[in-house]
mmCIF file with all atom_site columns, C-alpha atoms in Angstrom:
data_model
loop_
_atom_site.group_PDB
_atom_site.id
_atom_site.type_symbol
_atom_site.label_atom_id
_atom_site.label_alt_id
_atom_site.label_comp_id
_atom_site.label_asym_id
_atom_site.label_entity_id
_atom_site.label_seq_id
_atom_site.pdbx_PDB_ins_code
_atom_site.Cartn_x
_atom_site.Cartn_y
_atom_site.Cartn_z
_atom_site.occupancy
_atom_site.B_iso_or_equiv
_atom_site.pdbx_formal_charge
_atom_site.auth_seq_id
_atom_site.auth_comp_id
_atom_site.auth_asym_id
_atom_site.auth_atom_id
_atom_site.pdbx_PDB_model_num
ATOM 1  C CA . MET A 1 1  ? -20.058 -7.308  -13.000 1.00 0.00 ? 1  MET A CA 1
ATOM 2  C CA . PRO A 1 2  ? -18.864 -4.510  -10.697 1.00 0.00 ? 2  PRO A CA 1
ATOM 3  C CA . GLN A 1 3  ? -19.080 -0.933  -11.938 1.00 0.00 ? 3  GLN A CA 1
ATOM 4  C CA . SER A 1 4  ? -15.893 1.018   -12.624 1.00 0.00 ? 4  SER A CA 1
ATOM 5  C CA . LYS A 1 5  ? -15.056 3.593   -9.958  1.00 0.00 ? 5  LYS A CA 1
ATOM 6  C CA . THR A 1 6  ? -13.104 5.714   -12.456 1.00 0.00 ? 6  THR A CA 1
ATOM 7  C CA . CYS A 1 7  ? -16.033 6.443   -14.752 1.00 0.00 ? 7  CYS A CA 1
ATOM 8  C CA . PRO A 1 8  ? -19.703 6.728   -13.818 1.00 0.00 ? 8  PRO A CA 1
ATOM 9  C CA . PRO A 1 9  ? -22.080 4.539   -15.863 1.00 0.00 ? 9  PRO A CA 1
ATOM 10 C CA . SER A 1 10 ? -23.062 6.223   -19.124 1.00 0.00 ? 10 SER A CA 1
ATOM 11 C CA . GLU A 1 11 ? -23.047 5.611   -22.846 1.00 0.00 ? 11 GLU A CA 1
ATOM 12 C CA . ASP A 1 12 ? -19.969 7.851   -23.102 1.00 0.00 ? 12 ASP A CA 1
ATOM 13 C CA . CYS A 1 13 ? -17.841 5.479   -21.028 1.00 0.00 ? 13 CYS A CA 1
ATOM 14 C CA . LEU A 1 14 ? -17.411 2.027   -22.517 1.00 0.00 ? 14 LEU A CA 1
ATOM 15 C CA . ASN A 1 15 ? -14.469 -0.168  -21.548 1.00 0.00 ? 15 ASN A CA 1
ATOM 16 C CA . LEU A 1 16 ? -13.304 -3.399  -23.114 1.00 0.00 ? 16 LEU A CA 1
ATOM 17 C CA . ASN A 1 17 ? -10.531 -5.651  -21.849 1.00 0.00 ? 17 ASN A CA 1
ATOM 18 C CA . VAL A 1 18 ? -8.999  -7.997  -24.428 1.00 0.00 ? 18 VAL A CA 1
ATOM 19 C CA . TRP A 1 19 ? -6.793  -10.940 -23.466 1.00 0.00 ? 19 TRP A CA 1
ATOM 20 C CA . THR A 1 20 ? -4.716  -12.606 -26.162 1.00 0.00 ? 20 THR A CA 1
ATOM 21 C CA . PRO A 1 21 ? -2.354  -15.549 -26.351 1.00 0.00 ? 21 PRO A CA 1
ATOM 22 C CA . ALA A 1 22 ? 1.334   -14.723 -26.083 1.00 0.00 ? 22 ALA A CA 1
ATOM 23 C CA . LYS A 1 23 ? 2.456   -13.443 -29.478 1.00 0.00 ? 23 LYS A CA 1
ATOM 24 C CA . ARG A 1 24 ? 4.977   -10.937 -30.731 1.00 0.00 ? 24 ARG A CA 1
ATOM 25 C CA . ALA A 1 25 ? 3.899   -7.373  -29.923 1.00 0.00 ? 25 ALA A CA 1
ATOM 26 C CA . HIS A 1 26 ? 3.732   -6.229  -33.558 1.00 0.00 ? 26 HIS A CA 1
ATOM 27 C CA . GLU A 1 27 ? 1.431   -9.064  -34.690 1.00 0.00 ? 27 GLU A CA 1
ATOM 28 C CA . LYS A 1 28 ? -2.215  -8.118  -35.016 1.00 0.00 ? 28 LYS A CA 1
ATOM 29 C CA . LEU A 1 29 ? -4.956  -10.521 -33.982 1.00 0.00 ? 29 LEU A CA 1
ATOM 30 C CA . PRO A 1 30 ? -8.665  -10.342 -34.798 1.00 0.00 ? 30 PRO A CA 1
ATOM 31 C CA . VAL A 1 31 ? -11.064 -9.414  -31.999 1.00 0.00 ? 31 VAL A CA 1
ATOM 32 C CA . LEU A 1 32 ? -14.666 -10.605 -32.026 1.00 0.00 ? 32 LEU A CA 1
ATOM 33 C CA . PHE A 1 33 ? -17.203 -8.719  -29.939 1.00 0.00 ? 33 PHE A CA 1
ATOM 34 C CA . TRP A 1 34 ? -20.308 -10.805 -29.277 1.00 0.00 ? 34 TRP A CA 1
ATOM 35 C CA . PRO A 1 35 ? -22.946 -8.956  -27.220 1.00 0.00 ? 35 PRO A CA 1
ATOM 36 C CA . THR A 1 36 ? -25.274 -11.313 -25.424 1.00 0.00 ? 36 THR A CA 1
ATOM 37 C CA . ALA A 1 37 ? -28.943 -10.902 -24.614 1.00 0.00 ? 37 ALA A CA 1
ATOM 38 C CA . VAL A 1 38 ? -27.979 -10.388 -20.967 1.00 0.00 ? 38 VAL A CA 1
ATOM 39 C CA . ALA A 1 39 ? -25.835 -7.400  -21.935 1.00 0.00 ? 39 ALA A CA 1
ATOM 40 C CA . SER A 1 40 ? -28.730 -5.753  -23.758 1.00 0.00 ? 40 SER A CA 1
ATOM 41 C CA . LEU A 1 41 ? -30.986 -6.228  -20.726 1.00 0.00 ? 41 LEU A CA 1
ATOM 42 C CA . ARG A 1 42 ? -28.570 -4.194  -18.589 1.00 0.00 ? 42 ARG A CA 1
ATOM 43 C CA . VAL A 1 43 ? -28.958 -1.071  -20.744 1.00 0.00 ? 43 VAL A CA 1
ATOM 44 C CA . GLN A 1 44 ? -30.903 1.629   -18.936 1.00 0.00 ? 44 GLN A CA 1
ATOM 45 C CA . ARG A 1 45 ? -33.076 3.816   -21.112 1.00 0.00 ? 45 ARG A CA 1
ATOM 46 C CA . PRO A 1 46 ? -34.639 7.115   -19.959 1.00 0.00 ? 46 PRO A CA 1
#
């Protein structure tokens, strides 16, 4: 996944894009965040 050019990589800059099916704007939908093992391997620790 390419890095964002607007924010350098850090724990203070997390972005999440959510795509939903077409619904009315005022309707709320649940969002499930499922981190994978691959995502945890990309974390850099000092």
